[in-house]
XYZ file of C-alpha atoms in Angstrom:
768
model
C -2.321 -34.778 73.524
C -3.589 -34.113 77.062
C -6.447 -32.147 75.572
C -7.418 -35.095 73.398
C -7.303 -37.455 76.435
C -9.680 -35.203 78.337
C -12.005 -35.065 75.368
C -11.989 -38.846 75.166
C -12.919 -39.111 78.851
C -15.583 -36.481 78.383
C -17.184 -38.664 75.711
C -16.954 -41.867 77.810
C -20.703 -41.817 78.552
C -21.311 -44.091 75.595
C -21.543 -41.620 72.777
C -19.024 -42.168 69.964
C -17.584 -38.798 68.966
C -16.442 -38.191 65.424
C -13.178 -36.439 64.706
C -15.179 -33.403 63.759
C -16.844 -33.352 67.207
C -13.481 -33.817 68.896
C -12.169 -30.708 67.167
C -15.235 -28.527 67.460
C -16.727 -28.649 70.921
C -18.802 -25.754 72.214
C -17.293 -22.864 74.073
C -19.510 -23.519 77.075
C -17.973 -26.950 77.493
C -14.475 -25.502 77.195
C -14.876 -22.928 79.937
C -16.265 -24.998 82.803
C -13.501 -24.645 85.398
C -13.238 -25.793 89.000
C -13.898 -22.859 91.342
C -11.102 -23.936 93.659
C -7.983 -22.721 91.931
C -5.821 -24.931 94.121
C -7.603 -28.079 93.031
C -6.591 -29.847 89.853
C -9.052 -29.569 86.998
C -11.795 -32.126 86.877
C -11.523 -34.635 84.047
C -13.338 -33.345 81.022
C -12.822 -29.681 81.885
C -10.240 -27.273 80.530
C -8.258 -24.766 82.495
C -8.124 -21.171 81.383
C -4.680 -21.751 79.870
C -6.008 -24.756 78.006
C -8.809 -22.638 76.639
C -6.536 -19.921 75.328
C -4.148 -22.270 73.597
C -6.526 -24.998 72.467
C -6.742 -23.794 68.843
C -3.006 -23.783 68.290
C -2.103 -26.781 70.502
C -4.710 -29.120 69.045
C -3.912 -28.077 65.473
C -0.193 -28.466 66.084
C -0.545 -31.882 67.683
C -2.675 -33.094 64.788
C -0.155 -31.625 62.331
C 2.669 -33.447 64.092
C 0.689 -36.670 63.972
C 0.070 -36.279 60.219
C 3.734 -35.473 59.589
C 4.750 -38.490 61.634
C 2.506 -40.644 59.474
C 4.000 -39.141 56.319
C 7.537 -39.715 57.546
C 6.766 -43.331 58.355
C 5.267 -43.749 54.863
C 8.270 -42.116 53.206
C 10.882 -44.003 55.243
C 9.483 -47.521 54.899
C 11.578 -49.993 52.852
C 8.806 -50.368 50.299
C 8.901 -46.593 49.703
C 12.523 -46.719 48.558
C 11.846 -49.708 46.291
C 8.814 -48.066 44.691
C 10.651 -44.776 44.212
C 13.582 -46.537 42.524
C 11.130 -48.391 40.283
C 9.465 -45.105 39.293
C 12.861 -43.489 38.631
C 14.040 -46.394 36.477
C 10.868 -46.615 34.382
C 10.611 -42.860 33.961
C 14.163 -42.382 32.712
C 14.144 -45.488 30.511
C 10.901 -44.558 28.732
C 12.060 -40.987 28.080
C 15.634 -41.702 27.007
C 14.784 -44.672 24.774
C 15.498 -43.886 21.094
C 16.330 -40.296 21.999
C 18.285 -39.760 18.786
C 15.423 -40.936 16.554
C 14.491 -39.533 14.146
C 17.822 -37.912 13.179
C 16.152 -34.859 11.705
C 14.402 -31.700 12.900
C 10.953 -32.380 14.352
C 8.160 -29.836 14.785
C 9.197 -26.828 16.934
C 12.798 -27.969 17.192
C 13.211 -25.687 14.199
C 12.525 -22.733 16.541
C 14.006 -23.682 19.892
C 17.022 -25.527 18.507
C 17.788 -22.472 16.410
C 17.436 -20.232 19.461
C 19.841 -22.470 21.368
C 22.282 -21.895 18.506
C 21.804 -18.143 18.843
C 22.938 -18.293 22.479
C 26.025 -20.299 21.525
C 26.824 -17.724 18.809
C 25.744 -14.792 21.039
C 23.427 -13.536 18.289
C 20.418 -11.466 19.309
C 16.935 -12.746 18.395
C 13.314 -12.160 19.326
C 10.878 -14.647 20.845
C 7.514 -14.235 22.567
C 8.668 -16.290 25.578
C 11.096 -15.314 28.362
C 14.639 -16.554 27.792
C 15.399 -19.178 30.467
C 14.291 -22.258 28.506
C 16.241 -21.313 25.389
C 19.311 -20.409 27.454
C 19.264 -23.837 29.097
C 18.883 -25.547 25.710
C 21.845 -23.565 24.361
C 23.884 -24.390 27.460
C 23.058 -28.096 27.141
C 24.123 -28.056 23.500
C 27.334 -26.201 24.262
C 28.231 -28.577 27.122
C 27.669 -31.646 24.911
C 29.731 -30.508 21.949
C 27.222 -28.728 19.725
C 28.894 -25.776 17.996
C 25.784 -23.764 17.054
C 26.252 -24.079 13.289
C 23.203 -26.155 12.336
C 20.658 -23.793 10.670
C 17.385 -25.432 11.867
C 15.639 -24.155 8.731
C 12.595 -26.450 8.620
C 11.235 -29.725 10.008
C 12.705 -32.729 8.242
C 16.217 -31.294 7.787
C 18.830 -33.964 8.595
C 21.160 -33.295 11.523
C 23.955 -35.311 9.840
C 27.233 -34.786 11.738
C 25.874 -32.110 14.105
C 25.619 -32.981 17.794
C 21.937 -32.697 18.721
C 21.533 -35.571 21.191
C 22.709 -33.444 24.124
C 19.900 -30.922 23.718
C 17.289 -33.654 23.276
C 18.757 -35.579 26.186
C 18.620 -32.518 28.443
C 14.915 -32.020 27.726
C 14.273 -35.761 28.192
C 16.033 -35.803 31.576
C 13.883 -32.915 32.816
C 10.811 -34.673 31.420
C 11.861 -37.827 33.283
C 11.502 -35.999 36.581
C 7.790 -35.316 36.006
C 6.515 -38.785 37.094
C 8.997 -38.741 39.988
C 7.829 -35.343 41.232
C 4.193 -36.404 40.786
C 4.859 -39.566 42.813
C 6.367 -37.560 45.682
C 3.640 -34.897 45.611
C 0.790 -37.409 45.743
C 2.546 -39.555 48.358
C 2.871 -36.512 50.623
C -0.673 -35.287 50.024
C -2.344 -38.679 50.465
C 0.098 -40.579 52.727
C -0.461 -43.481 50.337
C 2.035 -45.450 48.259
C -0.835 -46.764 46.159
C -2.083 -43.310 45.147
C 1.480 -42.257 44.346
C 2.126 -45.408 42.298
C -1.084 -44.966 40.271
C -0.113 -41.349 39.549
C 3.413 -42.252 38.479
C 2.117 -45.043 36.233
C -0.327 -42.663 34.558
C 2.527 -40.349 33.567
C 5.191 -42.976 32.859
C 2.974 -44.814 30.377
C 1.410 -41.764 28.748
C 2.575 -41.533 25.149
C 1.955 -37.787 25.043
C 4.202 -37.056 28.035
C 6.930 -39.228 26.521
C 6.759 -37.536 23.122
C 6.770 -33.983 24.411
C 9.772 -34.789 26.639
C 11.995 -36.243 23.918
C 12.541 -33.234 21.662
C 14.194 -29.823 21.834
C 11.184 -27.969 23.219
C 10.322 -25.592 26.054
C 7.478 -27.763 27.381
C 9.509 -30.314 29.406
C 11.546 -27.473 30.921
C 8.396 -25.551 31.837
C 6.693 -28.601 33.346
C 9.835 -29.479 35.309
C 9.763 -26.126 37.081
C 5.985 -26.270 37.592
C 6.142 -29.683 39.249
C 9.257 -28.759 41.240
C 7.445 -25.665 42.530
C 4.387 -27.705 43.564
C 6.545 -30.347 45.270
C 8.486 -27.663 47.152
C 5.226 -25.991 48.179
C 3.780 -29.267 49.485
C 6.982 -30.023 51.422
C 6.901 -26.510 52.872
C 3.269 -26.931 53.936
C 4.192 -30.117 55.805
C 6.670 -28.201 57.953
C 4.066 -25.796 59.327
C 4.733 -27.153 62.829
C 8.487 -26.416 62.513
C 8.628 -22.790 61.321
C 11.922 -21.017 60.664
C 13.986 -24.202 60.817
C 16.620 -24.887 58.158
C 14.389 -27.337 56.272
C 11.447 -24.909 56.465
C 13.557 -22.157 54.863
C 14.990 -24.572 52.303
C 11.598 -25.594 50.904
C 10.302 -22.020 51.026
C 13.265 -20.742 49.006
C 13.098 -23.708 46.611
C 9.447 -22.883 45.989
C 10.350 -19.313 45.073
C 13.262 -20.458 42.904
C 11.105 -22.856 40.911
C 8.350 -20.266 40.506
C 10.927 -17.944 38.932
C 12.059 -20.826 36.727
C 8.548 -21.576 35.478
C 7.806 -17.931 34.695
C 11.258 -17.548 33.154
C 10.492 -20.261 30.583
C 6.983 -19.223 29.540
C 4.499 -16.634 30.738
C 1.995 -19.428 31.462
C 4.243 -20.105 34.451
C 2.081 -17.387 35.991
C -0.567 -20.063 36.632
C 1.584 -21.981 39.118
C 2.509 -18.650 40.719
C -1.216 -18.050 41.256
C -1.526 -21.520 42.782
C 1.310 -20.834 45.190
C -0.142 -17.398 45.939
C -3.557 -18.773 46.845
C -1.943 -21.472 48.972
C 0.032 -18.775 50.792
C -3.084 -16.673 51.401
C -4.879 -19.671 52.944
C -1.779 -20.490 54.990
C -1.510 -16.961 56.391
C -5.229 -16.930 57.146
C -4.777 -20.161 59.130
C -1.884 -18.636 61.048
C -3.971 -15.558 61.833
C -6.508 -17.816 63.524
C -3.877 -19.599 65.624
C -4.239 -17.931 69.038
C -0.959 -19.427 70.232
C 0.902 -17.080 67.846
C 1.601 -13.487 68.742
C 1.202 -10.645 66.264
C 4.998 -10.477 65.998
C 5.098 -14.162 65.003
C 2.494 -13.598 62.308
C 4.427 -10.618 60.916
C 7.582 -12.769 60.824
C 5.701 -15.455 58.876
C 4.384 -12.836 56.454
C 7.808 -11.275 55.855
C 9.409 -14.690 55.343
C 6.931 -15.449 52.578
C 7.480 -12.022 51.018
C 11.204 -12.760 50.863
C 10.874 -16.352 49.658
C 7.912 -16.077 47.298
C 8.121 -12.498 45.976
C 11.551 -10.899 46.351
C 13.628 -14.000 45.582
C 11.649 -14.999 42.449
C 11.686 -11.391 41.244
C 15.451 -11.161 41.740
C 16.053 -14.455 39.925
C 13.718 -13.505 37.082
C 15.493 -10.175 36.533
C 18.839 -11.978 36.745
C 17.731 -14.305 33.928
C 17.218 -11.285 31.682
C 20.499 -9.715 32.785
C 22.336 -12.856 31.660
C 20.244 -12.920 28.468
C 21.267 -9.368 27.527
C 24.933 -9.952 28.361
C 25.156 -13.162 26.319
C 23.227 -11.922 23.271
C 25.356 -8.896 22.438
C 25.641 -9.303 18.641
C 23.254 -7.945 16.044
C 20.883 -10.509 14.582
C 17.473 -11.158 13.061
C 15.667 -9.894 16.140
C 16.962 -6.320 15.918
C 14.021 -4.991 13.929
C 11.499 -5.894 16.646
C 13.096 -3.456 19.063
C 13.599 0.272 19.215
C 16.527 2.026 17.621
C 17.925 2.859 21.075
C 17.815 -0.827 21.986
C 19.623 -1.764 18.761
C 22.433 0.685 19.462
C 23.792 -1.663 22.149
C 24.253 -4.616 19.745
C 27.668 -5.246 18.191
C 27.411 -5.260 14.407
C 24.317 -3.086 14.252
C 24.887 0.090 12.227
C 23.898 2.106 15.307
C 26.468 0.453 17.570
C 29.188 2.970 18.499
C 27.855 5.266 15.766
C 27.806 9.040 16.017
C 25.247 11.494 14.669
C 23.565 14.788 15.589
C 21.513 14.476 18.767
C 18.496 16.598 17.767
C 16.504 16.558 14.534
C 16.960 19.592 12.320
C 15.766 20.942 8.986
C 17.889 19.849 6.034
C 18.762 16.522 7.666
C 18.567 13.130 5.981
C 16.869 10.594 8.250
C 15.299 7.157 8.536
C 11.996 6.861 10.392
C 11.126 3.627 12.204
C 7.704 2.591 13.439
C 7.419 1.458 17.054
C 4.985 -1.431 16.612
C 6.441 -4.944 16.555
C 7.959 -5.446 13.108
C 6.520 -2.061 12.144
C 9.373 -1.417 9.747
C 10.985 1.685 8.315
C 9.091 4.360 6.371
C 9.979 3.410 2.793
C 9.204 4.348 -0.793
C 10.308 3.271 -4.273
C 9.599 4.111 -7.909
C 6.660 1.702 -8.226
C 3.129 3.143 -8.315
C -0.066 1.885 -6.739
C -1.948 -0.208 -9.346
C -5.166 0.832 -11.025
C -8.127 0.646 -8.685
C -6.036 1.045 -5.520
C -6.542 4.688 -4.560
C -4.687 7.310 -6.560
C -2.108 5.986 -9.003
C 0.801 7.615 -7.229
C 4.109 6.348 -5.833
C 3.909 3.619 -3.197
C 4.841 4.318 0.423
C 5.349 1.200 2.546
C 6.913 -0.118 5.743
C 10.070 -2.140 5.044
C 11.637 -4.368 7.716
C 15.222 -4.134 6.470
C 17.721 -1.318 6.245
C 17.743 0.067 2.701
C 18.719 3.170 0.756
C 15.050 3.748 -0.067
C 14.363 4.317 3.640
C 16.071 7.737 3.516
C 14.010 10.969 3.751
C 14.962 14.641 3.861
C 13.352 17.039 6.344
C 12.202 20.390 4.921
C 10.145 23.365 5.987
C 6.789 23.823 4.218
C 8.568 26.213 1.820
C 12.090 25.140 0.974
C 13.867 28.073 2.581
C 16.367 26.378 4.910
C 19.392 28.495 5.587
C 22.253 27.688 3.243
C 24.937 28.516 5.772
C 25.436 28.419 9.484
C 23.732 26.101 11.940
C 20.366 24.793 10.701
C 17.237 25.281 12.767
C 16.096 22.404 14.961
C 12.696 20.744 14.545
C 10.406 21.210 17.519
C 7.134 19.827 18.835
C 4.301 21.438 16.842
C 6.401 22.344 13.757
C 5.013 21.838 10.244
C 7.404 19.905 8.014
C 7.633 18.284 4.597
C 9.343 14.879 4.164
C 10.977 14.336 0.779
C 12.020 10.853 -0.326
C 15.729 11.141 -1.089
C 15.915 8.684 -4.003
C 12.762 9.716 -5.898
C 12.359 13.315 -4.582
C 8.629 12.663 -4.009
C 6.972 14.165 -0.942
C 5.240 12.114 1.741
C 1.595 12.741 0.873
C -1.906 11.754 1.956
C -5.444 12.468 0.758
C -9.009 11.211 1.157
C -8.589 8.094 -1.016
C -8.993 4.921 1.030
C -5.934 2.886 1.968
C -5.160 -0.335 0.024
C -6.026 -2.809 2.819
C -7.303 -0.846 5.820
C -10.326 0.683 4.150
C -11.255 3.063 6.967
C -7.836 4.713 6.731
C -6.529 7.079 4.071
C -3.929 6.306 1.437
C -0.328 7.504 1.869
C 1.694 8.089 -1.310
C 4.732 9.820 -2.753
C 3.693 12.924 -4.726
C 5.306 15.854 -6.508
C 8.930 16.145 -7.463
C 11.926 18.347 -6.662
C 10.201 20.248 -3.860
C 6.985 20.815 -5.791
C 3.766 19.450 -4.436
C 0.675 20.696 -2.636
C -0.640 21.283 0.846
C -1.368 17.539 1.256
C 2.394 17.108 1.685
C 2.458 18.914 5.048
C 2.747 17.105 8.398
C 2.802 18.410 11.949
C 5.424 16.926 14.297
C 4.158 15.814 17.693
C 6.538 14.553 20.383
C 4.597 12.068 22.512
C 4.341 13.462 26.012
C 5.999 16.676 24.876
C 5.070 20.341 24.921
C 5.298 23.049 22.287
C 8.913 23.870 21.594
C 10.372 20.553 22.791
C 13.168 19.216 20.599
C 13.065 15.862 18.802
C 15.840 13.636 20.165
C 17.304 11.015 17.833
C 16.538 7.397 18.900
C 14.792 8.390 22.136
C 11.825 10.620 21.211
C 8.542 8.993 20.213
C 7.098 11.083 17.391
C 3.776 11.224 15.567
C 3.137 12.882 12.212
C -0.295 14.535 11.927
C -1.531 15.311 8.406
C -2.435 18.989 8.226
C -5.308 18.727 5.747
C -7.173 15.555 6.757
C -6.185 15.526 10.430
C -5.158 11.857 10.288
C -1.955 10.378 11.737
C 0.785 8.437 9.914
C 0.235 4.763 10.740
C 1.774 1.328 10.139
C -1.085 -1.186 10.035
C 1.050 -4.323 10.208
C -0.768 -5.767 7.182
C 1.200 -7.170 4.259
C 0.625 -5.749 0.804
C 0.104 -8.066 -2.189
C 2.837 -8.792 -4.699
C 2.300 -5.441 -6.397
C 3.533 -3.893 -3.148
C 6.453 -6.347 -2.949
C 4.799 -7.891 0.133
C 5.976 -4.998 2.266
C 3.958 -3.471 5.111
C 1.003 -1.173 4.558
C 1.417 2.471 5.624
C -1.792 4.480 6.043
C -3.058 7.721 7.525
C -5.415 6.854 10.370
C -8.314 9.129 11.315
C -8.244 7.544 14.780
C -5.845 9.689 16.781
C -5.368 7.495 19.844
C -1.679 7.035 20.663
C -0.604 3.497 19.800
C 2.755 1.997 18.791
C 1.418 1.793 15.236
C 1.164 5.585 15.072
C 4.441 6.278 16.890
C 7.805 6.606 15.150
C 11.359 7.424 16.090
C 14.258 8.948 14.180
C 16.946 6.301 13.738
C 19.601 7.466 11.247
C 20.310 11.197 11.219
C 22.765 12.766 8.762
C 23.528 16.497 8.759
C 27.117 17.673 8.191
C 26.282 21.121 9.563
C 25.590 19.753 13.030
C 28.063 18.319 15.547
C 27.856 14.566 16.084
C 27.600 12.838 19.442
C 28.363 9.211 20.212
C 25.177 7.166 20.453
C 26.669 5.390 23.421
C 25.408 8.258 25.561
C 21.876 7.516 24.337
C 21.976 3.799 25.080
C 19.093 2.746 27.333
C 19.907 1.464 30.810
C 19.068 -2.043 32.018
C 15.601 -1.316 33.402
C 14.601 0.381 30.132
C 15.619 -2.580 27.960
C 14.006 -4.972 30.468
C 10.724 -3.067 30.212
C 10.947 -2.814 26.416
C 11.621 -6.550 26.122
C 8.455 -7.342 28.058
C 6.360 -4.894 26.063
C 7.605 -6.472 22.828
C 6.983 -10.018 24.130
C 3.470 -9.184 25.295
C 2.622 -7.543 21.973
C 4.107 -10.520 20.169
C 1.954 -12.940 22.151
C -1.187 -10.907 21.524
C -0.336 -10.856 17.834
C -0.319 -14.664 17.559
C -3.746 -14.852 15.944
C -4.973 -17.883 13.982
C -4.208 -17.531 10.278
C -6.467 -18.619 7.466
C -6.506 -22.409 7.070
C -4.174 -22.794 10.068
C -4.961 -25.616 12.483
C -6.159 -24.041 15.727
C -6.977 -26.374 18.583
C -9.864 -25.600 20.946
C -9.508 -25.913 24.732
C -12.536 -28.191 24.998
C -10.762 -30.625 22.646
C -7.857 -31.183 25.007
C -9.150 -33.229 27.984
C -10.908 -35.660 25.624
C -7.746 -36.145 23.511
C -9.681 -35.047 20.442
C -6.730 -34.238 18.200
C -2.951 -34.525 18.415
C -0.005 -32.870 16.694
C 2.147 -34.267 13.917
C 5.785 -34.046 15.030
C 7.376 -35.818 12.086
C 6.422 -37.449 8.802
C 3.235 -37.680 6.761
C 3.357 -40.591 4.331
C 4.268 -44.253 4.720
C 7.872 -43.797 3.574
C 8.657 -41.239 6.306
C 9.501 -41.709 9.970
C 6.289 -40.659 11.701
C 5.933 -39.330 15.245
C 2.545 -38.118 16.492
C 1.907 -36.251 19.735
C -1.185 -37.839 21.265
C -1.858 -38.771 24.859
C -2.510 -42.406 25.703
C -6.298 -42.362 25.139
C -7.010 -44.877 27.911
C -5.137 -42.733 30.431
C -6.555 -39.417 29.218
C -10.139 -40.647 29.203
C -9.591 -42.151 32.649
C -8.351 -38.741 33.830
C -11.446 -37.121 32.382
C -13.761 -39.611 34.073
C -11.949 -39.243 37.386
C -12.678 -35.495 37.440
C -16.394 -36.267 37.604
C -15.799 -39.131 40.043
C -13.771 -36.874 42.315
C -16.507 -34.236 42.437
C -19.062 -36.935 43.248
C -16.944 -38.389 46.059
C -16.260 -34.953 47.557
C -19.974 -34.140 47.429
C -20.864 -37.366 49.255
C -18.153 -36.824 51.877
C -19.210 -33.201 52.416
C -22.854 -34.155 52.898
C -21.886 -36.898 55.349
C -19.833 -34.483 57.424
C -22.454 -31.762 57.276
C -25.188 -34.123 58.417
C -23.029 -35.313 61.317
C -22.685 -38.940 60.266
C -20.342 -40.844 62.546
C -17.155 -41.636 60.608
C -14.221 -43.627 61.906
C -10.712 -42.229 61.815
C -9.852 -43.900 58.516
C -12.912 -42.453 56.749
C -12.096 -39.044 58.195
C -8.549 -39.289 56.850
C -9.914 -40.194 53.424
C -12.211 -37.173 53.505
C -9.303 -34.953 54.550
C -7.151 -36.212 51.657
C -9.981 -35.747 49.159
C -10.819 -32.230 50.231
C -7.372 -30.854 51.077
C -4.961 -32.715 48.838
C -7.431 -33.320 46.039
C -8.716 -29.766 46.304
C -5.199 -28.367 45.806
C -4.733 -30.510 42.691
C -8.151 -29.607 41.305
C -7.313 -25.929 41.775
C -4.009 -26.496 39.983
C -5.816 -28.159 37.074
C -8.327 -25.317 36.799
C -5.642 -22.605 36.936
C -3.634 -24.307 34.188
C -6.632 -25.028 31.959
C -9.512 -22.561 32.349
C -7.569 -19.381 31.346
C -7.106 -20.693 27.800
C -10.816 -20.187 27.158
C -10.261 -16.436 27.527
C -7.188 -16.255 25.289
C -7.481 -14.757 21.820
C -4.117 -16.074 20.588
C -3.654 -19.228 18.522
C -3.801 -22.340 20.717
C -2.309 -25.793 20.341
C -2.888 -29.199 21.898
C 0.408 -29.174 23.797
C -0.793 -26.214 25.898
C -2.855 -28.678 27.967
C 0.037 -30.794 29.242
C 0.731 -28.813 32.461
C -2.962 -29.160 33.368
C -2.777 -32.862 32.472
C -0.120 -33.337 35.170
C -2.518 -32.049 37.841
C -5.366 -34.125 36.406
C -3.232 -37.279 36.612
C -2.266 -36.584 40.223
C -5.918 -36.050 41.084
C -6.766 -39.351 39.369
C -4.188 -41.149 41.518
C -5.738 -39.871 44.751
C -9.316 -40.474 43.551
C -8.721 -44.071 42.445
C -6.769 -44.869 45.598
C -9.615 -43.757 47.862
C -12.124 -45.499 45.598
C -10.217 -48.767 46.010
C -9.985 -48.276 49.778
C -13.727 -47.667 49.897
C -14.244 -51.367 49.138
C -13.975 -51.765 52.930
C -17.487 -50.357 53.085
C -18.738 -53.317 51.035
C -16.536 -56.198 52.144
C -14.728 -57.176 55.284
C -11.050 -58.076 55.432
C -9.438 -60.073 53.932
C -11.900 -59.909 51.019
C -11.681 -56.124 50.785
C -7.870 -56.376 50.712
C -8.040 -58.902 47.875
C -10.396 -56.662 45.944
C -8.096 -53.661 46.433
C -5.059 -55.584 45.197
C -7.007 -56.945 42.228
C -8.257 -53.476 41.315
C -4.731 -52.035 41.521
C -3.298 -54.822 39.355
C -6.053 -54.342 36.763
C -5.369 -50.584 36.678
C -1.614 -50.965 36.267
C -2.041 -53.680 33.631
C -4.472 -51.420 31.737
C -1.933 -48.590 31.711
C 0.860 -50.905 30.591
C -1.131 -52.652 27.855
C -2.512 -49.409 26.429
C 1.062 -48.090 26.351
C 2.118 -51.212 24.455
C -0.626 -50.554 21.898
C 0.100 -46.857 21.354
C 3.870 -46.644 21.937
C 4.663 -46.372 18.166
C 3.163 -42.864 18.299
C 6.018 -41.802 20.606
C 8.942 -43.871 19.425
C 8.201 -43.533 15.722
C 6.880 -45.770 12.969
C 7.244 -46.317 9.265
C 5.264 -48.320 6.769
C 1.493 -48.403 6.212
C -0.744 -45.769 7.739
C -3.280 -46.597 10.455
C -6.160 -47.225 8.035
C -4.075 -49.595 5.893
C -3.520 -53.318 6.550
C -0.234 -54.218 8.127
C 0.074 -50.941 10.024
C 1.500 -50.906 13.546
C -1.538 -48.790 14.485
C -4.149 -50.865 12.649
C -7.487 -50.732 14.441
C -6.267 -48.108 16.905
C -7.535 -44.977 15.188
C -10.495 -44.743 17.527
C -11.342 -41.156 16.571
C -11.526 -39.769 13.044
C -9.782 -36.588 14.193
C -6.562 -38.484 14.946
C -4.102 -38.048 12.084
C -1.729 -41.000 12.228
């Protein structure tokens, strides 16, 4: 503070210095020092020690002053009252009518079922990481749900099954969102008013209420996102107290919540990017603090590596370790994973099985494709219909274990030894695969495939070892060399057709009813290695060879962790819009263009519709433009050197620093969806909506405070209070109008007289 006193005296000539000028004075003014070292420094001049430490000392003193202001804001009696009001309203609006409707709504059919799988320890596949579903299952188990409800389709009655615990768990986490937003904005803006506006926006938003009240991943994801942002903001405030207990606490909580967000959905990566950018800026600031030694900076860097990289990584891997331990029974998800992965699941036919380790001639095998849901190489007596290639026996990919999946391995000429140990199949060998049930050979030719027209047809041809040269395939072990053996379960194998040069391929397309809606198998002329062209040997029967226990071939933890992520990523990329399927566009979301039907269609059904409070969402949209305008004006004023008092400078700081962080958060959680090729839904915008609402709170607060530029006290104070009351009343009244969307409605539809939503269908795209 001594430095600031000297600066004040230095400016006592009559000039009024702005805060910017007090921070950024020229180096020539800093270094004017009395020549007599024994004399005290003249007022307005800095000693050499002052010069060297001015960057750090001034920044630290200002940081302490800001923190002191924040602590006084947080500790005032009104702060506790407002926080309790926010807590009460948030929990009451989310927990109200939590058991209604008493049937499955929207994606509860997926995530409720997955919670049941955890209770029953049954393995399944999902495109999201497991934390959210594990927590749902845990909540159900702790509240008396036994995991027996089937969750077949939306509308199924829960009847005597205990579902309220799982809904209540999601609602409690959703109730924390307005509370976290209140605390974040209060700390960023040092304003109760900004925090109250933000909390009101989220408390009275019908969309946030609806998405919090059901068995979904979204409230869990948003809980961790907001907890991570709050922890990050608290950590930033303690920059002047590094390596204290509270500093470490908020750093480690930030890392923990980042792991939680990413452990629920991969879009948790967006808040990780936000925290990463914040950390980069923070370290850059520390690098410019001349009061810190290089050792101090390295300590800061290593602390962030531990708290924001190593800890989240450890927790994320731990989530999967628990996931694999709990889900140890065979289930519907087996077929998405490799045969080696399946061998670790109790109840799977590969679990604790024994078979020959290396593929040999004369063996009976099943061949499984490595793409997601690629299926087993399969054939049956049915022929391809007229007009679909050659009228020969169908060869398909079948997702289930079946006798028609069995094939025999032969040499090109059937001259396997009849006694002794059979020869082993090696990389580069030419083989013939004979379907065991029909004795047809796996065959391809230049006829086009049924669905993938640029590929060749694969059929079953010949009988009892008779056929032609189109029945011959060359074995290629991926990554192998000539002479390498083919290991059961573990080797990735490709089958190259000797005549056409194409590769056996599972396209993932579903055949019509004539193909029993099984998967299409083709021969692809494109030889690039992909999972669709890679296969592994799963079952292997040969009485002439010694068996080994498959337990020795089980993959270790890191292998199944890697495979799980590969399968999830492929599954996400495969979520393409289907014909006639509703696919929301990202530009629809901020304007609240279209919602989602959670329950019910006609007037006799209990209807719930996910749609944000249009008044609040349109206000958020308008505030984005208003914020950019206000920041532009403030930036120009500072750049042109306009004299601003301390209060205006604080407003500019809040807009640019606090508002800038929230704007970045909104962009990171919204803009990436424009680049995504997967199917998108309206609810994907809700994490971004949280940041938009917080930014609206700060923007409107500073806009109200700017009335001081037009009116003098007490008139400006009256105008601010009136504006705040009008805002809060607008939020409350619009919630009153649209609350049936969240809490459910029956009777006439919106366009019919007597409807609870009569006159409120302001956009034709709304479907209530």
